CSV table of C-alpha atoms in Angstrom, one decimal:
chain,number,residue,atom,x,y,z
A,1,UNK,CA,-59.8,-182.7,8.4
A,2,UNK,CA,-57.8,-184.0,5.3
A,3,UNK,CA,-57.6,-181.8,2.3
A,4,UNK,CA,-55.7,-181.5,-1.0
A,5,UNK,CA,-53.4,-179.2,-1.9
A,6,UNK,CA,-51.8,-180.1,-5.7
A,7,UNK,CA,-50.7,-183.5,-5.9
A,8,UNK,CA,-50.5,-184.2,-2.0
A,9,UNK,CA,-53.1,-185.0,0.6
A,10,UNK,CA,-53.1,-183.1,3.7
A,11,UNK,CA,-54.3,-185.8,6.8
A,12,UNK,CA,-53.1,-183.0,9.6
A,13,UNK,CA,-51.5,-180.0,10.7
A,14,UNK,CA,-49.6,-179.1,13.6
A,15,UNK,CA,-48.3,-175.7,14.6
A,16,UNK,CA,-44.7,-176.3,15.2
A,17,UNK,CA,-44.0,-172.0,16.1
A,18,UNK,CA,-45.3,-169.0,15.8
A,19,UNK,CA,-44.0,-165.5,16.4
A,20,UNK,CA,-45.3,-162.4,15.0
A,21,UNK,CA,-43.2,-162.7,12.0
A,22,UNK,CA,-42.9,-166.3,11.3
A,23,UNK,CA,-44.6,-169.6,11.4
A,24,UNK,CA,-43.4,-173.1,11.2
A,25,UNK,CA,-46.0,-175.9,10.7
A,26,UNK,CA,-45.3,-179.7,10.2
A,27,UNK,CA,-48.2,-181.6,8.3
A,28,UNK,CA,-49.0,-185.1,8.3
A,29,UNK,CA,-49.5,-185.8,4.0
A,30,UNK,CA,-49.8,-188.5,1.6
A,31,UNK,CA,-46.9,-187.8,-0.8
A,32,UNK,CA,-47.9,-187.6,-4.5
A,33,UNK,CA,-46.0,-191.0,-5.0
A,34,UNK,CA,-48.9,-192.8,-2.6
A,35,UNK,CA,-46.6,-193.3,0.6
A,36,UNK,CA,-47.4,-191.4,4.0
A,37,UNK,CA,-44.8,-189.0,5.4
A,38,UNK,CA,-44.6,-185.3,6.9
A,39,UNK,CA,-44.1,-181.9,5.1
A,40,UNK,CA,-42.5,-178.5,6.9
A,41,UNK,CA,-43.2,-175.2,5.5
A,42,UNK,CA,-42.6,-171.8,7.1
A,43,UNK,CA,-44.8,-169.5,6.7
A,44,UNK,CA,-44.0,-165.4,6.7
A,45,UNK,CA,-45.3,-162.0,6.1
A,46,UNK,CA,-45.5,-161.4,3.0
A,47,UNK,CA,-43.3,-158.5,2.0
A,48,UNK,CA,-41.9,-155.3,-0.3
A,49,UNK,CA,-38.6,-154.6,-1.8
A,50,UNK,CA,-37.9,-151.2,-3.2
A,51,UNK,CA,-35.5,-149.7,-5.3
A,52,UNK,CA,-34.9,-145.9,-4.8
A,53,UNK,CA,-33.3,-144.4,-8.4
A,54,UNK,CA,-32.7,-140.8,-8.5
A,55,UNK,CA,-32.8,-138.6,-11.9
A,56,UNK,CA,-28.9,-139.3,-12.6
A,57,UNK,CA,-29.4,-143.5,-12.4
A,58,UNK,CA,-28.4,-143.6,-9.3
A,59,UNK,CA,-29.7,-146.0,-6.4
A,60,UNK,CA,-30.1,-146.2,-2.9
A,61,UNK,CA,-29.1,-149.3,-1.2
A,62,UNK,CA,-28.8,-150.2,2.2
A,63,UNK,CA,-26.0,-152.2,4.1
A,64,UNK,CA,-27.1,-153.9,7.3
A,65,UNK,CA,-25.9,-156.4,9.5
A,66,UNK,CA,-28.2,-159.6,9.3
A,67,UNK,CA,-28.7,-161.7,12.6
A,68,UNK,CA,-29.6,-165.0,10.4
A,69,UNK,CA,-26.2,-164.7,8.1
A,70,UNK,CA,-24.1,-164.0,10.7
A,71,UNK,CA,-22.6,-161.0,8.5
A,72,UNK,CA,-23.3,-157.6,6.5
A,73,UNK,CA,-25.6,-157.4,4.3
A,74,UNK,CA,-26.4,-155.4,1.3
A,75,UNK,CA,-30.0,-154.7,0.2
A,76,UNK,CA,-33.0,-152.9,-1.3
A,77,UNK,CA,-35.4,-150.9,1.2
A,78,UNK,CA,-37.2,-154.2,2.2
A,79,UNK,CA,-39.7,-155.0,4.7
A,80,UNK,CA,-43.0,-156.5,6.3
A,81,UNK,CA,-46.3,-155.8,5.2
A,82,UNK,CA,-48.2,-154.9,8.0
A,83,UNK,CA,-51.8,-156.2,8.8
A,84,UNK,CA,-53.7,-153.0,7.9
A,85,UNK,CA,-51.2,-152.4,4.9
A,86,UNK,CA,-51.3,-152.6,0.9
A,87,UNK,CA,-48.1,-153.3,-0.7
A,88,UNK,CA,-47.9,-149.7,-1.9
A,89,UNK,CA,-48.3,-148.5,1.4
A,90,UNK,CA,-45.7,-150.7,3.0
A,91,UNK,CA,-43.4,-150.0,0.3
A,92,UNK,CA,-44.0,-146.0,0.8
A,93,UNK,CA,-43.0,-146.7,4.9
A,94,UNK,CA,-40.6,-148.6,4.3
A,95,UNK,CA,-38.8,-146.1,1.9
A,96,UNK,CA,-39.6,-143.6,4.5
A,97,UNK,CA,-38.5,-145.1,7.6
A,98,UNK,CA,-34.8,-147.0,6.0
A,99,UNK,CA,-33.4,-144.3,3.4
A,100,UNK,CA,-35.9,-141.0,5.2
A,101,UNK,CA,-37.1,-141.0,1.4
A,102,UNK,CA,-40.8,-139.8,-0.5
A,103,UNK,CA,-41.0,-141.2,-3.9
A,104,UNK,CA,-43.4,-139.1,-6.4
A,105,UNK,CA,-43.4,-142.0,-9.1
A,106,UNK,CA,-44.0,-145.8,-8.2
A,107,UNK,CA,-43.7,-148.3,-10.3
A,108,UNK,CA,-45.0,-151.8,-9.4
A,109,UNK,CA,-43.0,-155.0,-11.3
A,110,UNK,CA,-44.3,-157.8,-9.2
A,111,UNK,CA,-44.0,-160.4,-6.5
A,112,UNK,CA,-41.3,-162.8,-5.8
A,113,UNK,CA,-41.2,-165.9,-3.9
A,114,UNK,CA,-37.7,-166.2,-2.9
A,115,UNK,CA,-37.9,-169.5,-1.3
A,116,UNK,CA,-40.2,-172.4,-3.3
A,117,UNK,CA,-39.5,-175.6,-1.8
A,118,UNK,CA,-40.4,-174.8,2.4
A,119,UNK,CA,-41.1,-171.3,2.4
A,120,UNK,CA,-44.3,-168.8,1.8
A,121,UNK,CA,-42.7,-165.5,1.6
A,122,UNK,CA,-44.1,-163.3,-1.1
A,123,UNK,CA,-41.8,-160.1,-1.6
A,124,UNK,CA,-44.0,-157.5,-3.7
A,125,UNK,CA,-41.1,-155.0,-5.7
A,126,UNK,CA,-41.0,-151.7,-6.5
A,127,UNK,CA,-39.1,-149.1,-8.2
A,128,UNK,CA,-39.6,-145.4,-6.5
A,129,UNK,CA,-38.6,-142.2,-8.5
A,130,UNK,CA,-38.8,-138.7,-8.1
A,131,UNK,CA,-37.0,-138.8,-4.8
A,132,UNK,CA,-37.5,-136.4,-1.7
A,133,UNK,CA,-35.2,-137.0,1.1
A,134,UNK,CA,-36.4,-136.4,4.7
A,135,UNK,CA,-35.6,-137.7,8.4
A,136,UNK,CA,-35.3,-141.6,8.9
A,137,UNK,CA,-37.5,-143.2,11.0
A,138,UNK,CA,-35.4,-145.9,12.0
A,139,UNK,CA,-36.5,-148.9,14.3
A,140,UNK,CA,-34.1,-149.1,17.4
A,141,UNK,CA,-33.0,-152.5,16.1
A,142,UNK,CA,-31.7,-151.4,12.8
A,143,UNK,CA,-28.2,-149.6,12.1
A,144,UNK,CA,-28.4,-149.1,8.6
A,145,UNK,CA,-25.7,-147.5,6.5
A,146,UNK,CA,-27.1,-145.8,3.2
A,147,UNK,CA,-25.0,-146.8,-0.2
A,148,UNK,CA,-25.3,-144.5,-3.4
A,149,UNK,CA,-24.3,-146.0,-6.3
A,150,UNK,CA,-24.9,-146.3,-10.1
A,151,UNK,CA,-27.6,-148.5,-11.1
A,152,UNK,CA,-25.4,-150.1,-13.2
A,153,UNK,CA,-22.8,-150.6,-10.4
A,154,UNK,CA,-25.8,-152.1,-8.2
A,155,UNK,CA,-25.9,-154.6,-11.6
A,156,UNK,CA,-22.4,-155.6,-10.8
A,157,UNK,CA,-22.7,-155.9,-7.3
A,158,UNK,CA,-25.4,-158.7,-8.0
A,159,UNK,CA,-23.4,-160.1,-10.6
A,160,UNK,CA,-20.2,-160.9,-8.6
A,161,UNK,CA,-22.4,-161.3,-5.1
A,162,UNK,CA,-21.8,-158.4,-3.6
A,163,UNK,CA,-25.4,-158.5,-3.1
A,164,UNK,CA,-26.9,-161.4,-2.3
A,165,UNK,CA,-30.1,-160.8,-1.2
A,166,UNK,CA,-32.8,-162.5,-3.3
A,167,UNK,CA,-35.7,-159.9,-3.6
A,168,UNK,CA,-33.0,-157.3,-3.9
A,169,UNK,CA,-31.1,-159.0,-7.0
A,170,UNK,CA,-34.0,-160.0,-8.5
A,171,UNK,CA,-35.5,-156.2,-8.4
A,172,UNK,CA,-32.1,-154.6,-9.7
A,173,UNK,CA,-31.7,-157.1,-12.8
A,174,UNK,CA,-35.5,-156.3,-13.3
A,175,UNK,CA,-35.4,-152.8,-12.8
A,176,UNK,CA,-32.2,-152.4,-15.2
A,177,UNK,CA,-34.0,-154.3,-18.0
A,178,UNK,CA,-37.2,-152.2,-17.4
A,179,UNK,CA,-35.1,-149.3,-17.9
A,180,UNK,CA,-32.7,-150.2,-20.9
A,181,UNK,CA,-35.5,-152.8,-22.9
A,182,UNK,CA,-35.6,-151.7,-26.4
């Protein structure tokens, strides 16, 4: 069935992979400059990114190694958004299960897509305050090292790439002008 979507015409869709986290399609389109061609996307679930900030300005960030960058990586609680889930719900598991953290205060400051041009991966961000630390509840495949630092340190860390994470860098630069806007 052919459809539009913006400027390009959709003749076909194939299902190049799926797994429960990711899938990669290939489409058969008309490009918006008239001539016939093929389009990939990938398509995940969408997702949350949290910030932990304690009464003193400090964060909670986590270091991890990452199986797709071949190295260490430092980051926000982030994670999937489950089937059954609203953002604020993930975000509230996530936080539990990576840093063994309750938030009282949430703080919702809005959706990223980190990658435009191929990929649909919304990552919803939050701030979490009024901190209560618990138990983790880890999954088996994550070894996760907890980092405390100043917020403003976590601003440095983005700035010289330290932290290179997308949703993560985009929610400390927001969260620090939410904070210090006049």
């Amino acid at each position: 069935m052919t459809r539009t979507l913006g400027p390009w015409v959709i003749k076909g869709t194939a299902r190049v992979y799926q797994s429960p986290w990711i899938e990669v399609r290939e489409d058969q389109v008309i490009r918006p400059d008239g001539k016939a061609g093929t389009f990939a996307t990938v398509r995940m679930k969408p997702g949350v990114s949290v910030l932990a900030l304690d009464a003193d300005e400090s964060v909670y960030l986590t270091s991890e190694f990452r199986y797709a960058i071949e190295r260490e990586s430092i980051e926000v609680v982030s994670g999937a958004i489950e089937e059954d889930e609203n953002p604020l719900d993930a975000a509230k598991r996530e936080l539990r299960e990576e840093l063994g953290c309750e938030a009282e205060e949430w703080v919702e400051l809005g959706v990223v897509d980190p990658f435009t041009s191929i990929v649909n991966s919304p990552a919803n961000l939050f701030l979490a305050r009024r901190l209560n630390f618990t138990a983790t509840e880890r999954e088996s495949t994550e070894i996760i090292e907890t980092i405390k630092v100043k917020l403003l340190e976590a601003v440095q860390m983005v700035m010289d790439s330290r932290i290179t994470h997308g949703p993560s860098c985009v929610l400390i630069l927001k969260i620090n002008h939410y904070l210090n806007a006049p």
